[in-house]
PDB file of C-alpha atoms in Angstrom:
ATOM      1  CA  UNK A 497      -1.977  14.940  -3.633  1.00 90.00           C
ATOM      2  CA  UNK A 498       1.138  13.200  -2.355  1.00 95.00           C
ATOM      3  CA  UNK A 499       1.081   9.393  -2.271  1.00 97.00           C
ATOM      4  CA  UNK A 500       2.939   7.555   0.488  1.00 98.00           C
ATOM      5  CA  UNK A 501       4.101   3.994  -0.135  1.00 98.00           C
ATOM      6  CA  UNK A 502       5.438   1.753   2.609  1.00 98.00           C
ATOM      7  CA  UNK A 503       7.434  -1.422   2.219  1.00 98.00           C
ATOM      8  CA  UNK A 504       7.112  -4.136   3.077  1.00 98.00           C
ATOM      9  CA  UNK A 505       3.358  -4.397   3.676  1.00 98.00           C
ATOM     10  CA  UNK A 506       4.064  -6.992   6.332  1.00 97.00           C
ATOM     11  CA  UNK A 507       7.022  -8.772   7.853  1.00 97.00           C
ATOM     12  CA  UNK A 508       7.714 -11.549  10.313  1.00 97.00           C
ATOM     13  CA  UNK A 509      10.474 -11.103  12.843  1.00 96.00           C
ATOM     14  CA  UNK A 510      11.715 -12.504  16.123  1.00 96.00           C
ATOM     15  CA  UNK A 511      12.293 -10.794  19.443  1.00 96.00           C
ATOM     16  CA  UNK A 512      15.729  -9.186  19.310  1.00 96.00           C
ATOM     17  CA  UNK A 513      15.770  -8.746  15.536  1.00 97.00           C
ATOM     18  CA  UNK A 514      16.553  -5.438  13.876  1.00 97.00           C
ATOM     19  CA  UNK A 515      13.619  -4.270  11.746  1.00 97.00           C
ATOM     20  CA  UNK A 516      13.589  -1.626   9.017  1.00 98.00           C
ATOM     21  CA  UNK A 517      10.446  -0.189   7.436  1.00 98.00           C
ATOM     22  CA  UNK A 518      10.638   2.082   4.405  1.00 98.00           C
ATOM     23  CA  UNK A 519       8.311   4.909   3.407  1.00 98.00           C
ATOM     24  CA  UNK A 520       8.515   6.599   0.021  1.00 98.00           C
ATOM     25  CA  UNK A 521       6.732   9.810  -0.982  1.00 98.00           C
ATOM     26  CA  UNK A 522       5.594  10.526  -4.540  1.00 98.00           C
ATOM     27  CA  UNK A 523       7.245  13.955  -4.274  1.00 97.00           C
ATOM     28  CA  UNK A 524       9.564  15.617  -1.806  1.00 97.00           C
ATOM     29  CA  UNK A 525       8.199  16.220   1.688  1.00 96.00           C
ATOM     30  CA  UNK A 526      11.444  17.635   3.073  1.00 95.00           C
ATOM     31  CA  UNK A 527      11.697  16.276   6.575  1.00 96.00           C
ATOM     32  CA  UNK A 528       7.957  16.526   7.253  1.00 96.00           C
ATOM     33  CA  UNK A 529       7.488  12.846   7.956  1.00 97.00           C
ATOM     34  CA  UNK A 530       5.945  11.203  11.024  1.00 98.00           C
ATOM     35  CA  UNK A 531       5.627   7.590  12.185  1.00 98.00           C
ATOM     36  CA  UNK A 532       2.802   5.971  14.180  1.00 98.00           C
ATOM     37  CA  UNK A 533       2.315   2.624  15.889  1.00 98.00           C
ATOM     38  CA  UNK A 534      -1.108   1.003  16.050  1.00 98.00           C
ATOM     39  CA  UNK A 535      -2.016  -2.083  18.059  1.00 98.00           C
ATOM     40  CA  UNK A 536      -5.208  -4.082  17.376  1.00 96.00           C
ATOM     41  CA  UNK A 537      -8.336  -2.324  18.575  1.00 96.00           C
ATOM     42  CA  UNK A 538      -6.433   0.796  19.589  1.00 98.00           C
ATOM     43  CA  UNK A 539      -5.893   4.242  18.132  1.00 98.00           C
ATOM     44  CA  UNK A 540      -2.527   4.979  16.511  1.00 98.00           C
ATOM     45  CA  UNK A 541       0.151   6.567  18.675  1.00 98.00           C
ATOM     46  CA  UNK A 542       2.824   8.962  17.480  1.00 98.00           C
ATOM     47  CA  UNK A 543       6.321   7.520  17.656  1.00 98.00           C
ATOM     48  CA  UNK A 544       8.477   9.928  15.684  1.00 97.00           C
ATOM     49  CA  UNK A 545       7.820  13.364  14.203  1.00 96.00           C
ATOM     50  CA  UNK A 546       9.813  15.495  11.786  1.00 95.00           C
ATOM     51  CA  UNK A 547      11.673  12.435  10.483  1.00 97.00           C
ATOM     52  CA  UNK A 548      13.799  11.614  13.542  1.00 95.00           C
ATOM     53  CA  UNK A 549      12.499  13.266  16.743  1.00 96.00           C
ATOM     54  CA  UNK A 550      11.196  10.690  19.204  1.00 97.00           C
ATOM     55  CA  UNK A 551       7.952  11.548  20.955  1.00 96.00           C
ATOM     56  CA  UNK A 552       8.367  11.750  24.723  1.00 95.00           C
ATOM     57  CA  UNK A 553       8.298   8.291  26.281  1.00 96.00           C
ATOM     58  CA  UNK A 554       9.145   6.377  23.115  1.00 97.00           C
ATOM     59  CA  UNK A 555      11.992   3.889  23.663  1.00 97.00           C
ATOM     60  CA  UNK A 556      15.337   4.709  22.090  1.00 97.00           C
ATOM     61  CA  UNK A 557      15.335   1.448  20.122  1.00 98.00           C
ATOM     62  CA  UNK A 558      13.104   3.320  17.662  1.00 98.00           C
ATOM     63  CA  UNK A 559      14.802   5.684  15.233  1.00 98.00           C
ATOM     64  CA  UNK A 560      13.907   7.486  12.040  1.00 98.00           C
ATOM     65  CA  UNK A 561      15.922   8.832   9.155  1.00 98.00           C
ATOM     66  CA  UNK A 562      15.633  10.152   5.634  1.00 98.00           C
ATOM     67  CA  UNK A 563      14.692  13.272   3.731  1.00 97.00           C
ATOM     68  CA  UNK A 564      12.996  14.281   0.519  1.00 97.00           C
ATOM     69  CA  UNK A 565      11.170  11.192  -0.722  1.00 98.00           C
ATOM     70  CA  UNK A 566      12.785   8.276   1.132  1.00 98.00           C
ATOM     71  CA  UNK A 567      12.467   7.561   4.834  1.00 98.00           C
ATOM     72  CA  UNK A 568      13.057   4.659   7.194  1.00 98.00           C
ATOM     73  CA  UNK A 569      11.861   3.583  10.609  1.00 98.00           C
ATOM     74  CA  UNK A 570      14.290   1.322  12.431  1.00 98.00           C
ATOM     75  CA  UNK A 571      13.681  -0.809  15.485  1.00 97.00           C
ATOM     76  CA  UNK A 572      17.102  -1.851  16.743  1.00 97.00           C
ATOM     77  CA  UNK A 573      16.028  -4.815  18.876  1.00 96.00           C
ATOM     78  CA  UNK A 574      12.411  -5.882  18.490  1.00 97.00           C
ATOM     79  CA  UNK A 575      10.532  -6.346  21.765  1.00 96.00           C
ATOM     80  CA  UNK A 576       7.273  -8.273  22.349  1.00 94.00           C
ATOM     81  CA  UNK A 577       5.316  -5.033  22.721  1.00 95.00           C
ATOM     82  CA  UNK A 578       6.526  -3.805  19.311  1.00 97.00           C
ATOM     83  CA  UNK A 579       4.415  -6.250  17.330  1.00 93.00           C
ATOM     84  CA  UNK A 580       1.951  -3.869  15.719  1.00 97.00           C
ATOM     85  CA  UNK A 581       1.188  -2.000  12.509  1.00 98.00           C
ATOM     86  CA  UNK A 582       3.280   1.056  11.640  1.00 98.00           C
ATOM     87  CA  UNK A 583       2.201   3.991   9.490  1.00 98.00           C
ATOM     88  CA  UNK A 584       4.108   6.885   8.014  1.00 98.00           C
ATOM     89  CA  UNK A 585       2.410  10.258   7.422  1.00 98.00           C
ATOM     90  CA  UNK A 586       3.570  13.329   5.560  1.00 97.00           C
ATOM     91  CA  UNK A 587       2.818  16.815   6.858  1.00 95.00           C
ATOM     92  CA  UNK A 588       4.447  18.769   4.042  1.00 94.00           C
ATOM     93  CA  UNK A 589       1.145  19.681   2.414  1.00 91.00           C
ATOM     94  CA  UNK A 590      -2.244  20.848   3.672  1.00 91.00           C
ATOM     95  CA  UNK A 591      -3.577  17.378   2.798  1.00 93.00           C
ATOM     96  CA  UNK A 592      -1.678  15.005   5.095  1.00 95.00           C
ATOM     97  CA  UNK A 593      -1.387  11.514   3.664  1.00 96.00           C
ATOM     98  CA  UNK A 594      -0.690   8.189   5.346  1.00 98.00           C
ATOM     99  CA  UNK A 595       1.173   5.201   4.037  1.00 98.00           C
ATOM    100  CA  UNK A 596      -0.800   1.965   3.759  1.00 98.00           C
ATOM    101  CA  UNK A 597       0.843   0.489   6.843  1.00 98.00           C
ATOM    102  CA  UNK A 598       3.400  -2.204   7.643  1.00 98.00           C
ATOM    103  CA  UNK A 599       2.324  -5.049   9.869  1.00 98.00           C
ATOM    104  CA  UNK A 600       5.076  -6.492  12.071  1.00 98.00           C
ATOM    105  CA  UNK A 601       4.242 -10.035  13.116  1.00 96.00           C
ATOM    106  CA  UNK A 602       5.867 -12.590  15.377  1.00 88.00           C
ATOM    107  CA  UNK A 603       8.000 -15.142  13.556  1.00 87.00           C
TER     108      UNK A 603
ATOM    109  CA  UNK B 887      -3.333  15.478  29.874  1.00 94.00           C
ATOM    110  CA  UNK B 888      -5.195  16.138  26.655  1.00 97.00           C
ATOM    111  CA  UNK B 889      -8.005  13.726  25.882  1.00 98.00           C
ATOM    112  CA  UNK B 890     -10.393  13.453  22.963  1.00 98.00           C
ATOM    113  CA  UNK B 891     -13.643  11.486  22.910  1.00 98.00           C
ATOM    114  CA  UNK B 892     -15.808  10.722  19.906  1.00 98.00           C
ATOM    115  CA  UNK B 893     -19.566  10.398  20.194  1.00 98.00           C
ATOM    116  CA  UNK B 894     -22.437   9.736  17.842  1.00 97.00           C
ATOM    117  CA  UNK B 895     -24.581   6.964  16.385  1.00 97.00           C
ATOM    118  CA  UNK B 896     -22.923   3.668  15.591  1.00 96.00           C
ATOM    119  CA  UNK B 897     -25.364   2.806  12.812  1.00 98.00           C
ATOM    120  CA  UNK B 898     -26.387   4.975   9.869  1.00 98.00           C
ATOM    121  CA  UNK B 899     -28.645   4.027   6.967  1.00 98.00           C
ATOM    122  CA  UNK B 900     -27.382   4.291   3.398  1.00 98.00           C
ATOM    123  CA  UNK B 901     -27.947   7.705   1.759  1.00 97.00           C
ATOM    124  CA  UNK B 902     -28.345   9.353   5.152  1.00 98.00           C
ATOM    125  CA  UNK B 903     -25.979  11.668   7.027  1.00 98.00           C
ATOM    126  CA  UNK B 904     -23.299  10.584   9.476  1.00 98.00           C
ATOM    127  CA  UNK B 905     -22.761  13.028  12.338  1.00 98.00           C
ATOM    128  CA  UNK B 906     -20.025  12.730  14.946  1.00 98.00           C
ATOM    129  CA  UNK B 907     -18.769  15.004  17.697  1.00 98.00           C
ATOM    130  CA  UNK B 908     -15.379  15.094  19.394  1.00 98.00           C
ATOM    131  CA  UNK B 909     -15.138  16.472  22.918  1.00 98.00           C
ATOM    132  CA  UNK B 910     -11.767  17.847  23.956  1.00 98.00           C
ATOM    133  CA  UNK B 911     -10.502  18.043  27.534  1.00 97.00           C
ATOM    134  CA  UNK B 912      -7.163  19.178  28.903  1.00 96.00           C
ATOM    135  CA  UNK B 913      -6.581  21.763  26.163  1.00 94.00           C
ATOM    136  CA  UNK B 914      -8.483  24.688  24.724  1.00 96.00           C
ATOM    137  CA  UNK B 915      -9.790  24.176  21.239  1.00 97.00           C
ATOM    138  CA  UNK B 916      -8.756  27.812  20.628  1.00 97.00           C
ATOM    139  CA  UNK B 917      -5.075  26.956  21.058  1.00 95.00           C
ATOM    140  CA  UNK B 918      -3.674  28.664  17.985  1.00 94.00           C
ATOM    141  CA  UNK B 919      -1.042  26.097  17.028  1.00 94.00           C
ATOM    142  CA  UNK B 920      -3.464  23.201  16.717  1.00 96.00           C
ATOM    143  CA  UNK B 921      -5.980  22.052  14.193  1.00 97.00           C
ATOM    144  CA  UNK B 922      -8.692  19.523  15.010  1.00 98.00           C
ATOM    145  CA  UNK B 923      -8.975  16.584  12.720  1.00 98.00           C
ATOM    146  CA  UNK B 924     -10.976  13.525  11.689  1.00 98.00           C
ATOM    147  CA  UNK B 925      -9.380  10.342  10.380  1.00 98.00           C
ATOM    148  CA  UNK B 926     -11.098   7.080   9.546  1.00 98.00           C
ATOM    149  CA  UNK B 927     -10.094   3.448   9.180  1.00 98.00           C
ATOM    150  CA  UNK B 928     -12.284   0.885   7.389  1.00 98.00           C
ATOM    151  CA  UNK B 929     -12.233  -2.538   9.036  1.00 97.00           C
ATOM    152  CA  UNK B 930      -8.911  -4.263   8.359  1.00 96.00           C
ATOM    153  CA  UNK B 931      -7.590  -1.366   6.284  1.00 97.00           C
ATOM    154  CA  UNK B 932      -5.348   1.675   6.631  1.00 98.00           C
ATOM    155  CA  UNK B 933      -5.842   5.239   7.811  1.00 98.00           C
ATOM    156  CA  UNK B 934      -7.585   7.895   5.720  1.00 98.00           C
ATOM    157  CA  UNK B 935      -7.427  11.567   6.675  1.00 97.00           C
ATOM    158  CA  UNK B 936     -10.829  13.262   6.284  1.00 98.00           C
ATOM    159  CA  UNK B 937     -10.157  16.876   7.192  1.00 97.00           C
ATOM    160  CA  UNK B 938      -9.150  19.368   9.867  1.00 97.00           C
ATOM    161  CA  UNK B 939     -10.419  22.643  11.200  1.00 97.00           C
ATOM    162  CA  UNK B 940      -8.868  25.579  13.054  1.00 96.00           C
ATOM    163  CA  UNK B 941     -10.843  27.478  15.660  1.00 96.00           C
ATOM    164  CA  UNK B 942     -10.731  30.515  13.359  1.00 95.00           C
ATOM    165  CA  UNK B 943     -12.870  28.515  10.943  1.00 92.00           C
ATOM    166  CA  UNK B 944     -10.226  27.540   8.401  1.00 95.00           C
ATOM    167  CA  UNK B 945     -10.947  24.073   7.086  1.00 96.00           C
ATOM    168  CA  UNK B 946      -9.056  21.606   4.906  1.00 95.00           C
ATOM    169  CA  UNK B 947     -10.541  18.452   3.416  1.00 96.00           C
ATOM    170  CA  UNK B 948      -9.388  15.320   1.681  1.00 96.00           C
ATOM    171  CA  UNK B 949     -10.224  15.976  -1.948  1.00 94.00           C
ATOM    172  CA  UNK B 950     -11.865  12.537  -2.192  1.00 94.00           C
ATOM    173  CA  UNK B 951     -14.419  13.500   0.484  1.00 92.00           C
ATOM    174  CA  UNK B 952     -14.671  17.272   0.213  1.00 86.00           C
ATOM    175  CA  UNK B 953     -18.012  17.206  -1.586  1.00 91.00           C
ATOM    176  CA  UNK B 954     -19.648  15.215   1.248  1.00 97.00           C
ATOM    177  CA  UNK B 955     -17.767  16.161   4.423  1.00 97.00           C
ATOM    178  CA  UNK B 956     -18.240  19.233   6.592  1.00 97.00           C
ATOM    179  CA  UNK B 957     -16.306  20.093   9.743  1.00 98.00           C
ATOM    180  CA  UNK B 958     -17.518  22.564  12.323  1.00 97.00           C
ATOM    181  CA  UNK B 959     -16.263  23.783  15.684  1.00 97.00           C
ATOM    182  CA  UNK B 960     -17.977  24.954  18.875  1.00 97.00           C
ATOM    183  CA  UNK B 961     -15.525  26.868  21.029  1.00 96.00           C
ATOM    184  CA  UNK B 962     -18.070  27.351  23.832  1.00 97.00           C
ATOM    185  CA  UNK B 963     -18.293  23.568  24.290  1.00 97.00           C
ATOM    186  CA  UNK B 964     -14.677  22.785  23.356  1.00 98.00           C
ATOM    187  CA  UNK B 965     -15.992  20.403  20.699  1.00 98.00           C
ATOM    188  CA  UNK B 966     -15.724  19.909  16.990  1.00 98.00           C
ATOM    189  CA  UNK B 967     -17.876  17.880  14.652  1.00 98.00           C
ATOM    190  CA  UNK B 968     -17.979  15.957  11.388  1.00 98.00           C
ATOM    191  CA  UNK B 969     -20.929  15.487   9.080  1.00 98.00           C
ATOM    192  CA  UNK B 970     -20.692  13.194   6.082  1.00 98.00           C
ATOM    193  CA  UNK B 971     -23.693  13.070   3.813  1.00 97.00           C
ATOM    194  CA  UNK B 972     -24.970  10.515   1.310  1.00 97.00           C
ATOM    195  CA  UNK B 973     -23.181   7.652   3.052  1.00 98.00           C
ATOM    196  CA  UNK B 974     -22.729   4.198   1.558  1.00 98.00           C
ATOM    197  CA  UNK B 975     -21.343   0.937   2.877  1.00 98.00           C
ATOM    198  CA  UNK B 976     -17.896   2.172   1.838  1.00 98.00           C
ATOM    199  CA  UNK B 977     -18.115   4.738   4.649  1.00 98.00           C
ATOM    200  CA  UNK B 978     -18.238   1.991   7.276  1.00 98.00           C
ATOM    201  CA  UNK B 979     -15.162   2.593   9.416  1.00 98.00           C
ATOM    202  CA  UNK B 980     -13.755   3.443  12.806  1.00 98.00           C
ATOM    203  CA  UNK B 981     -13.742   7.236  12.953  1.00 98.00           C
ATOM    204  CA  UNK B 982     -11.047   8.908  15.025  1.00 98.00           C
ATOM    205  CA  UNK B 983     -10.717  12.502  16.081  1.00 98.00           C
ATOM    206  CA  UNK B 984      -7.216  13.814  16.732  1.00 98.00           C
ATOM    207  CA  UNK B 985      -5.365  16.996  17.524  1.00 98.00           C
ATOM    208  CA  UNK B 986      -3.106  18.080  14.656  1.00 97.00           C
ATOM    209  CA  UNK B 987      -0.104  20.268  15.334  1.00 94.00           C
ATOM    210  CA  UNK B 988       0.267  22.963  12.716  1.00 84.00           C
ATOM    211  CA  UNK B 989       2.167  21.608   9.710  1.00 77.00           C
ATOM    212  CA  UNK B 990       4.285  24.751   9.911  1.00 77.00           C
ATOM    213  CA  UNK B 991       5.593  23.371  13.208  1.00 78.00           C
ATOM    214  CA  UNK B 992       5.540  19.583  13.450  1.00 85.00           C
ATOM    215  CA  UNK B 993       2.402  18.342  11.682  1.00 91.00           C
ATOM    216  CA  UNK B 994       1.724  15.256  13.772  1.00 95.00           C
ATOM    217  CA  UNK B 995      -1.600  13.859  14.967  1.00 97.00           C
ATOM    218  CA  UNK B 996      -1.440  13.566  18.731  1.00 97.00           C
ATOM    219  CA  UNK B 997      -3.360  12.617  20.776  1.00 98.00           C
ATOM    220  CA  UNK B 998      -6.146  10.555  19.216  1.00 98.00           C
ATOM    221  CA  UNK B 999      -9.543   9.658  20.544  1.00 98.00           C
ATOM    222  CA  UNK B1000     -10.306   5.995  21.137  1.00 98.00           C
ATOM    223  CA  UNK B1001     -12.336   5.808  17.947  1.00 98.00           C
ATOM    224  CA  UNK B1002     -15.977   5.052  17.202  1.00 98.00           C
ATOM    225  CA  UNK B1003     -17.171   2.359  14.816  1.00 98.00           C
ATOM    226  CA  UNK B1004     -19.817   3.619  12.422  1.00 98.00           C
ATOM    227  CA  UNK B1005     -21.585   1.018  10.332  1.00 98.00           C
ATOM    228  CA  UNK B1006     -23.597   2.001   7.273  1.00 98.00           C
ATOM    229  CA  UNK B1007     -26.375  -0.523   6.814  1.00 97.00           C
ATOM    230  CA  UNK B1008     -30.104  -0.658   6.243  1.00 96.00           C
TER     231      UNK B1008
END
């Protein structure tokens, strides 16, 4: 099974900051990489699929990049509603795996 | 608008069987490009994929749970279900159902149900 590792596990940032979250796969997943946002007590929501395609309704301050084993999620200017936990997920195999999550907290 | 809703008992005794159902509205469970999935999240921890099922009956399971988990689908009710046997406290989690777009297309989980907390305790 593929292992997905996110870094950092948590970060503190201020409104307006640029934030970058990294996701690394234990073997190549091509561009089959998705990102989710989860707020406390809520189900995760899809942000980006297939590495860089924004789900409908997702603000353009979110962007994704990468290929193979290394991927990033960027938030260009952090907004109050962006404080949440973010997960990556590979869909290259028949056993989709999630990263352990990155918690974005208010500085 | 597609919506999913989990249902089932919130408390299960150790060694017994956990059974949950997900009701789907706004889409047919026989839509060929989608699989129907279960994902869980222990309190304060990350997401763990359990398995997914296609309406044709094809099933895929997380290897760590495959000996205890069974997915089934009822096309007449537009529902799918999870059973997990021989549960322990480690199975305490919020259980989510979600629609999974075929990995040959996009492979994302969307939408998700609101989740149901299942506690394993005597």
